[in-house]
Tab-separated table of C-alpha atoms in Angstrom:
chain	number	residue	atom	x	y	z
A	1	UNK	CA	61.891	-12.327	7.597
A	2	UNK	CA	64.188	-9.393	6.893
A	3	UNK	CA	63.786	-6.442	9.235
A	4	UNK	CA	63.080	-4.130	6.301
A	5	UNK	CA	59.896	-6.160	5.632
A	6	UNK	CA	59.080	-7.090	9.217
A	7	UNK	CA	58.959	-3.477	10.425
A	8	UNK	CA	57.579	-1.849	7.291
A	9	UNK	CA	54.718	0.521	8.253
A	10	UNK	CA	51.261	-0.512	7.047
A	11	UNK	CA	49.253	2.614	7.899
A	12	UNK	CA	49.752	6.363	7.757
A	13	UNK	CA	49.698	6.518	11.560
A	14	UNK	CA	52.686	4.184	11.814
A	15	UNK	CA	54.973	6.229	9.529
A	16	UNK	CA	57.995	7.429	11.471
A	17	UNK	CA	59.079	10.662	9.780
A	18	UNK	CA	58.000	13.515	7.506
A	19	UNK	CA	54.716	14.176	9.304
A	20	UNK	CA	53.663	17.098	7.002
A	21	UNK	CA	53.751	14.762	3.995
A	22	UNK	CA	51.805	12.112	5.919
A	23	UNK	CA	49.148	14.684	6.784
A	24	UNK	CA	48.918	15.708	3.121
A	25	UNK	CA	48.316	12.082	2.086
A	26	UNK	CA	45.685	11.729	4.804
A	27	UNK	CA	43.797	14.761	3.499
A	28	UNK	CA	44.000	13.421	-0.066
A	29	UNK	CA	42.512	10.093	1.041
A	30	UNK	CA	39.562	11.907	2.601
A	31	UNK	CA	38.732	13.658	-0.657
A	32	UNK	CA	35.938	12.236	-2.781
A	33	UNK	CA	37.651	13.491	-5.936
A	34	UNK	CA	40.944	11.674	-5.414
A	35	UNK	CA	43.490	12.856	-8.038
A	36	UNK	CA	46.080	11.018	-10.097
A	37	UNK	CA	49.414	11.183	-8.262
A	38	UNK	CA	53.047	11.361	-9.349
A	39	UNK	CA	55.118	10.379	-6.313
A	40	UNK	CA	58.832	11.008	-6.801
A	41	UNK	CA	61.989	10.995	-4.738
A	42	UNK	CA	65.336	9.194	-4.349
A	43	UNK	CA	65.576	5.405	-3.836
A	44	UNK	CA	64.946	4.307	-0.248
A	45	UNK	CA	62.998	7.453	0.685
A	46	UNK	CA	59.808	5.460	1.340
A	47	UNK	CA	57.711	6.110	-1.765
A	48	UNK	CA	56.229	2.606	-2.085
A	49	UNK	CA	55.665	2.341	1.664
A	50	UNK	CA	53.739	5.607	1.749
A	51	UNK	CA	51.666	4.614	-1.272
A	52	UNK	CA	50.863	1.284	0.400
A	53	UNK	CA	49.756	3.141	3.541
A	54	UNK	CA	47.693	5.514	1.383
A	55	UNK	CA	45.911	2.568	-0.271
A	56	UNK	CA	45.007	1.199	3.149
A	57	UNK	CA	43.654	4.627	4.102
A	58	UNK	CA	41.565	4.660	0.909
A	59	UNK	CA	40.206	1.104	0.941
A	60	UNK	CA	40.882	-0.362	4.369
A	61	UNK	CA	42.962	-3.433	5.374
A	62	UNK	CA	41.777	-5.441	2.351
A	63	UNK	CA	44.068	-3.312	0.153
A	64	UNK	CA	47.030	-5.073	1.786
A	65	UNK	CA	45.755	-8.557	0.873
A	66	UNK	CA	47.723	-8.902	-2.332
A	67	UNK	CA	48.454	-11.727	-4.736
A	68	UNK	CA	50.821	-12.175	-7.646
A	69	UNK	CA	49.459	-12.854	-11.125
A	70	UNK	CA	51.126	-13.752	-14.381
A	71	UNK	CA	49.619	-12.525	-17.626
A	72	UNK	CA	50.426	-13.312	-21.244
A	73	UNK	CA	50.294	-10.227	-23.443
A	74	UNK	CA	50.622	-10.039	-27.214
A	75	UNK	CA	52.552	-7.445	-29.204
A	76	UNK	CA	51.912	-8.133	-32.898
A	77	UNK	CA	52.804	-11.796	-33.437
A	78	UNK	CA	54.990	-11.992	-30.329
A	79	UNK	CA	53.710	-13.068	-26.923
A	80	UNK	CA	55.450	-12.310	-23.645
A	81	UNK	CA	54.834	-12.984	-19.950
A	82	UNK	CA	54.215	-10.163	-17.517
A	83	UNK	CA	53.903	-10.298	-13.721
A	84	UNK	CA	51.698	-7.981	-11.677
A	85	UNK	CA	50.651	-7.671	-8.043
A	86	UNK	CA	46.998	-7.031	-7.241
A	87	UNK	CA	44.315	-6.751	-4.581
A	88	UNK	CA	40.554	-6.233	-4.914
A	89	UNK	CA	41.155	-2.494	-5.129
A	90	UNK	CA	44.409	-1.960	-6.984
A	91	UNK	CA	47.148	-3.465	-9.101
A	92	UNK	CA	50.846	-2.727	-9.113
A	93	UNK	CA	52.786	-3.018	-12.366
A	94	UNK	CA	56.209	-2.168	-13.736
A	95	UNK	CA	55.786	-1.701	-17.502
A	96	UNK	CA	59.492	-0.891	-17.866
A	97	UNK	CA	60.200	-4.612	-17.316
A	98	UNK	CA	58.646	-5.245	-20.739
A	99	UNK	CA	61.277	-3.067	-22.422
A	100	UNK	CA	60.057	-1.556	-25.687
A	101	UNK	CA	56.736	-3.384	-25.283
A	102	UNK	CA	55.757	-1.257	-22.264
A	103	UNK	CA	53.176	0.495	-24.435
A	104	UNK	CA	51.297	-2.807	-24.815
A	105	UNK	CA	51.286	-3.296	-21.038
A	106	UNK	CA	49.895	0.194	-20.475
A	107	UNK	CA	47.211	-0.088	-23.163
A	108	UNK	CA	45.987	-3.616	-22.487
A	109	UNK	CA	46.127	-3.848	-18.698
A	110	UNK	CA	44.857	-0.369	-17.902
A	111	UNK	CA	41.977	-0.711	-20.339
A	112	UNK	CA	41.013	-4.066	-18.815
A	113	UNK	CA	41.195	-2.742	-15.250
A	114	UNK	CA	39.259	0.431	-16.030
A	115	UNK	CA	36.391	-1.623	-17.457
A	116	UNK	CA	36.217	-3.877	-14.368
A	117	UNK	CA	34.026	-2.811	-11.475
A	118	UNK	CA	35.452	-2.995	-7.914
A	119	UNK	CA	34.542	-6.195	-6.060
A	120	UNK	CA	33.861	-4.553	-2.680
A	121	UNK	CA	30.597	-2.614	-3.062
A	122	UNK	CA	30.912	-1.252	0.506
A	123	UNK	CA	34.171	0.560	-0.270
A	124	UNK	CA	34.199	4.314	0.224
A	125	UNK	CA	35.769	4.982	-3.175
A	126	UNK	CA	34.295	3.461	-6.332
A	127	UNK	CA	37.420	3.429	-8.482
A	128	UNK	CA	40.429	1.181	-8.891
A	129	UNK	CA	44.011	2.321	-8.450
A	130	UNK	CA	46.929	1.365	-10.683
A	131	UNK	CA	50.384	1.848	-9.185
A	132	UNK	CA	53.066	2.161	-11.878
A	133	UNK	CA	56.640	1.623	-10.712
A	134	UNK	CA	59.621	3.216	-12.479
A	135	UNK	CA	57.376	5.606	-14.375
A	136	UNK	CA	60.446	7.645	-15.342
A	137	UNK	CA	61.700	4.637	-17.358
A	138	UNK	CA	58.636	4.442	-19.625
A	139	UNK	CA	59.174	5.013	-23.348
A	140	UNK	CA	57.547	7.983	-25.048
A	141	UNK	CA	55.023	5.683	-26.746
A	142	UNK	CA	54.021	4.189	-23.391
A	143	UNK	CA	53.676	7.665	-21.873
A	144	UNK	CA	51.490	8.772	-24.783
A	145	UNK	CA	49.270	5.705	-24.252
A	146	UNK	CA	49.181	6.466	-20.524
A	147	UNK	CA	48.059	10.016	-21.230
A	148	UNK	CA	45.156	8.804	-23.394
A	149	UNK	CA	44.148	6.263	-20.738
A	150	UNK	CA	44.046	8.984	-18.074
A	151	UNK	CA	41.687	11.046	-20.223
A	152	UNK	CA	39.331	8.230	-21.268
A	153	UNK	CA	39.027	6.139	-18.096
A	154	UNK	CA	39.506	8.699	-15.319
A	155	UNK	CA	35.998	8.115	-13.794
A	156	UNK	CA	36.825	4.446	-13.017
A	157	UNK	CA	40.586	4.603	-12.610
A	158	UNK	CA	43.208	6.468	-10.613
A	159	UNK	CA	46.918	6.273	-11.372
A	160	UNK	CA	49.756	6.557	-8.881
A	161	UNK	CA	53.076	6.901	-10.687
A	162	UNK	CA	56.315	6.218	-8.791
A	163	UNK	CA	59.545	7.747	-10.079
A	164	UNK	CA	62.996	8.762	-8.905
A	165	UNK	CA	62.877	11.982	-10.954
A	166	UNK	CA	60.319	13.774	-13.106
A	167	UNK	CA	62.713	14.955	-15.830
A	168	UNK	CA	61.904	12.198	-18.344
A	169	UNK	CA	58.127	12.270	-17.791
A	170	UNK	CA	56.030	14.088	-20.405
A	171	UNK	CA	54.623	17.487	-19.528
A	172	UNK	CA	51.005	16.455	-20.330
A	173	UNK	CA	51.241	13.620	-17.764
A	174	UNK	CA	52.715	15.891	-15.105
A	175	UNK	CA	49.973	18.448	-15.745
A	176	UNK	CA	47.301	15.780	-15.147
A	177	UNK	CA	48.760	14.529	-11.858
A	178	UNK	CA	49.376	15.970	-8.427
A	179	UNK	CA	53.128	15.909	-7.829
A	180	UNK	CA	54.134	14.576	-4.396
A	181	UNK	CA	57.821	14.783	-3.527
A	182	UNK	CA	59.170	12.295	-0.977
A	183	UNK	CA	62.568	13.580	0.216
A	184	UNK	CA	65.314	11.277	1.460
A	185	UNK	CA	65.201	10.822	5.249
A	186	UNK	CA	67.661	12.879	7.259
A	187	UNK	CA	70.398	11.250	9.337
A	188	UNK	CA	68.269	11.938	12.410
A	189	UNK	CA	65.244	10.247	10.803
A	190	UNK	CA	67.338	7.197	9.900
A	191	UNK	CA	68.758	7.068	13.428
A	192	UNK	CA	65.276	7.169	14.980
A	193	UNK	CA	64.010	4.339	12.749
A	194	UNK	CA	67.106	2.190	13.324
A	195	UNK	CA	66.922	2.761	17.093
A	196	UNK	CA	63.261	1.695	17.089
A	197	UNK	CA	64.021	-1.493	15.141
A	198	UNK	CA	67.107	-2.243	17.271
A	199	UNK	CA	65.032	-1.902	20.442
A	200	UNK	CA	62.391	-4.290	19.062
A	201	UNK	CA	65.109	-6.834	18.195
A	202	UNK	CA	67.036	-6.411	21.497
A	203	UNK	CA	70.169	-5.262	19.682
A	204	UNK	CA	72.933	-4.081	22.040
A	205	UNK	CA	73.794	-0.510	21.059
A	206	UNK	CA	76.269	1.995	22.554
A	207	UNK	CA	74.931	3.522	25.774
A	208	UNK	CA	76.721	6.812	25.145
A	209	UNK	CA	74.629	9.227	23.048
A	210	UNK	CA	77.651	10.541	21.141
A	211	UNK	CA	78.764	7.015	20.183
A	212	UNK	CA	75.250	6.070	19.146
A	213	UNK	CA	74.860	9.207	17.018
A	214	UNK	CA	78.204	8.458	15.373
A	215	UNK	CA	76.973	4.963	14.544
A	216	UNK	CA	73.822	6.354	12.897
A	217	UNK	CA	75.958	8.894	11.025
A	218	UNK	CA	78.213	6.137	9.670
A	219	UNK	CA	75.269	4.011	8.504
A	220	UNK	CA	73.515	7.028	6.976
A	221	UNK	CA	76.606	7.982	4.956
A	222	UNK	CA	77.319	4.429	3.779
A	223	UNK	CA	73.698	3.910	2.742
A	224	UNK	CA	73.527	7.310	1.003
A	225	UNK	CA	70.479	8.097	3.194
A	226	UNK	CA	68.645	5.124	1.718
A	227	UNK	CA	66.530	3.834	4.607
A	228	UNK	CA	65.980	0.400	3.097
A	229	UNK	CA	69.704	-0.071	2.632
A	230	UNK	CA	70.398	1.301	6.134
A	231	UNK	CA	68.114	-1.321	7.695
A	232	UNK	CA	69.807	-4.090	5.720
A	233	UNK	CA	73.210	-2.814	6.894
A	234	UNK	CA	72.110	-2.786	10.538
A	235	UNK	CA	70.776	-6.340	10.238
A	236	UNK	CA	74.040	-7.488	8.634
A	237	UNK	CA	76.051	-5.860	11.445
A	238	UNK	CA	73.869	-7.619	14.022
A	239	UNK	CA	74.292	-10.969	12.242
A	240	UNK	CA	78.061	-10.588	12.478
A	241	UNK	CA	78.159	-9.362	16.074
A	242	UNK	CA	75.275	-9.061	18.533
A	243	UNK	CA	76.994	-6.087	20.179
A	244	UNK	CA	77.285	-3.028	17.951
A	245	UNK	CA	79.264	0.132	18.725
A	246	UNK	CA	80.557	3.187	16.844
A	247	UNK	CA	83.698	1.307	15.765
A	248	UNK	CA	81.770	-1.584	14.205
A	249	UNK	CA	82.502	-1.792	10.491
A	250	UNK	CA	79.510	-0.806	8.360
A	251	UNK	CA	79.333	-3.514	5.663
A	252	UNK	CA	78.692	-2.920	2.002
A	253	UNK	CA	76.537	-5.332	0.019
A	254	UNK	CA	78.206	-8.015	-2.091
A	255	UNK	CA	77.247	-6.277	-5.331
A	256	UNK	CA	78.735	-2.988	-4.128
A	257	UNK	CA	81.972	-4.761	-3.237
A	258	UNK	CA	82.028	-6.355	-6.692
A	259	UNK	CA	81.578	-2.962	-8.377
A	260	UNK	CA	84.382	-1.540	-6.221
A	261	UNK	CA	86.620	-4.405	-7.392
A	262	UNK	CA	85.662	-3.689	-11.009
A	263	UNK	CA	86.660	-0.026	-10.593
A	264	UNK	CA	89.958	-1.054	-9.019
A	265	UNK	CA	90.713	-3.495	-11.846
A	266	UNK	CA	89.892	-0.922	-14.561
A	267	UNK	CA	92.329	1.581	-13.070
A	268	UNK	CA	95.011	-1.052	-12.542
A	269	UNK	CA	94.888	-2.825	-15.911
A	270	UNK	CA	93.563	-1.584	-19.247
A	271	UNK	CA	93.773	-4.536	-21.620
A	272	UNK	CA	91.431	-6.553	-23.792
A	273	UNK	CA	91.737	-9.449	-21.353
A	274	UNK	CA	90.712	-7.153	-18.494
A	275	UNK	CA	87.717	-5.922	-20.491
A	276	UNK	CA	86.596	-9.533	-21.010
A	277	UNK	CA	86.980	-10.203	-17.280
A	278	UNK	CA	84.903	-7.141	-16.403
A	279	UNK	CA	82.215	-8.303	-18.834
A	280	UNK	CA	81.842	-11.541	-16.808
A	281	UNK	CA	81.422	-9.494	-13.629
A	282	UNK	CA	78.709	-7.414	-15.315
A	283	UNK	CA	76.833	-10.580	-16.258
A	284	UNK	CA	77.093	-11.740	-12.644
A	285	UNK	CA	75.578	-8.468	-11.415
A	286	UNK	CA	72.798	-8.501	-14.021
A	287	UNK	CA	71.822	-12.106	-13.216
A	288	UNK	CA	71.367	-10.971	-9.593
A	289	UNK	CA	68.891	-8.315	-10.782
A	290	UNK	CA	71.089	-5.264	-10.202
A	291	UNK	CA	69.778	-2.651	-12.717
A	292	UNK	CA	72.196	-1.486	-15.401
A	293	UNK	CA	71.716	2.164	-14.460
A	294	UNK	CA	72.577	1.394	-10.826
A	295	UNK	CA	75.723	-0.480	-11.898
A	296	UNK	CA	76.810	2.475	-14.052
A	297	UNK	CA	76.175	5.025	-11.304
A	298	UNK	CA	77.951	3.037	-8.569
A	299	UNK	CA	80.872	2.293	-10.877
A	300	UNK	CA	81.263	5.984	-11.698
A	301	UNK	CA	81.349	6.926	-8.015
A	302	UNK	CA	83.864	4.137	-7.348
A	303	UNK	CA	86.113	5.338	-10.180
A	304	UNK	CA	86.214	9.078	-9.424
A	305	UNK	CA	88.295	8.922	-6.206
A	306	UNK	CA	90.869	6.770	-8.041
A	307	UNK	CA	91.545	9.052	-11.040
A	308	UNK	CA	92.768	12.585	-11.698
A	309	UNK	CA	90.405	15.569	-11.933
A	310	UNK	CA	90.799	15.862	-15.721
A	311	UNK	CA	90.214	12.145	-16.307
A	312	UNK	CA	87.311	12.240	-13.868
A	313	UNK	CA	85.568	14.977	-15.876
A	314	UNK	CA	85.897	12.959	-19.087
A	315	UNK	CA	84.648	9.807	-17.352
A	316	UNK	CA	81.597	11.695	-16.060
A	317	UNK	CA	80.859	12.838	-19.631
A	318	UNK	CA	81.150	9.232	-20.855
A	319	UNK	CA	78.876	8.019	-18.036
A	320	UNK	CA	76.230	10.595	-19.021
A	321	UNK	CA	76.367	9.419	-22.644
A	322	UNK	CA	76.028	5.721	-21.830
A	323	UNK	CA	73.366	6.334	-19.193
A	324	UNK	CA	71.300	7.968	-21.945
A	325	UNK	CA	71.944	5.026	-24.275
A	326	UNK	CA	71.045	2.548	-21.540
A	327	UNK	CA	67.606	4.108	-21.281
A	328	UNK	CA	67.088	3.947	-25.059
A	329	UNK	CA	68.390	0.430	-25.728
A	330	UNK	CA	67.564	-3.112	-24.644
A	331	UNK	CA	70.974	-4.776	-24.182
A	332	UNK	CA	72.448	-3.087	-21.117
A	333	UNK	CA	75.601	-5.213	-21.198
A	334	UNK	CA	76.668	-3.549	-24.482
A	335	UNK	CA	76.529	-0.053	-23.023
A	336	UNK	CA	78.217	-1.057	-19.760
A	337	UNK	CA	81.039	-2.649	-21.715
A	338	UNK	CA	81.289	0.397	-23.989
A	339	UNK	CA	81.535	2.664	-20.927
A	340	UNK	CA	84.306	0.455	-19.562
A	341	UNK	CA	86.220	0.618	-22.854
A	342	UNK	CA	85.788	4.416	-22.990
A	343	UNK	CA	87.046	4.730	-19.409
A	344	UNK	CA	90.099	2.619	-20.221
A	345	UNK	CA	90.828	4.831	-23.244
A	346	UNK	CA	90.460	7.994	-21.140
A	347	UNK	CA	92.877	6.642	-18.534
A	348	UNK	CA	95.364	5.649	-21.212
A	349	UNK	CA	95.308	9.143	-22.685
A	350	UNK	CA	95.480	10.937	-19.326
């Protein structure tokens, strides 16, 4: 089992940092009138972990006994499969996976869940919770359906929305939820968590405090203060060498290395043949479930140090345009390829 799963906290008491936020969640769980929540923050900040701990605080250990279900939903004459995770007290869904049919997921599943009574009659709270991942990727139609569901079924249902940002979420939804911001962990927080995991795994770390702090600083910077990614990096370093010191190379993931190679190839060669080659790399990344928006963002950051300031500004403008189109369209490969072609044109004209 990966360390990121093995040492994932399962209760509010076991959370390692941001104690004021933990105390806020504890007070919310004690309330009889538990509100709808909109939990937002950068990737790897611990949003899902904290929500999982909150569910245990609300319903007890049975909230962690989850199973995966596959449903068949119908949109007009078209049927499609949808996967959800559930316990006796909650379900976790990602309507954005259904693309433009996310409205159907919101309407059908939430209505069904709201009309179902909780199985455990001894539970403190007599409502079910629906956790919606990537709420900031929902279409406007899905958000409108979500708003109506919140108004109609609020006595039997509580929603917990997870998002990276709140900018694309409708004002009426934000006004009906309690906003909870989960900030990215500091370098010190990441160091404390990594040291705790390393001690549990008997990892040999530098004895000198300065060297150890430098190691945590390196991992924190490479992971962009993403705790999940930082734990994966530490485990990879340990797999390569059981003794880790400040000079140990912090590895990037395979998909990050591939994106770095794509950026290097775009700067080096700007031909139709190169564009076709990059398209194959994009397909490789997409088949390994790397989101299109993540590919675009990482590629932009890999390109900027390799180009001039003027070209960099134009590339940022192009990235903003195609990021917007990615969120509107279905075929991400088209927009990634269009961004690549635009970048090549910008570099040719620079």
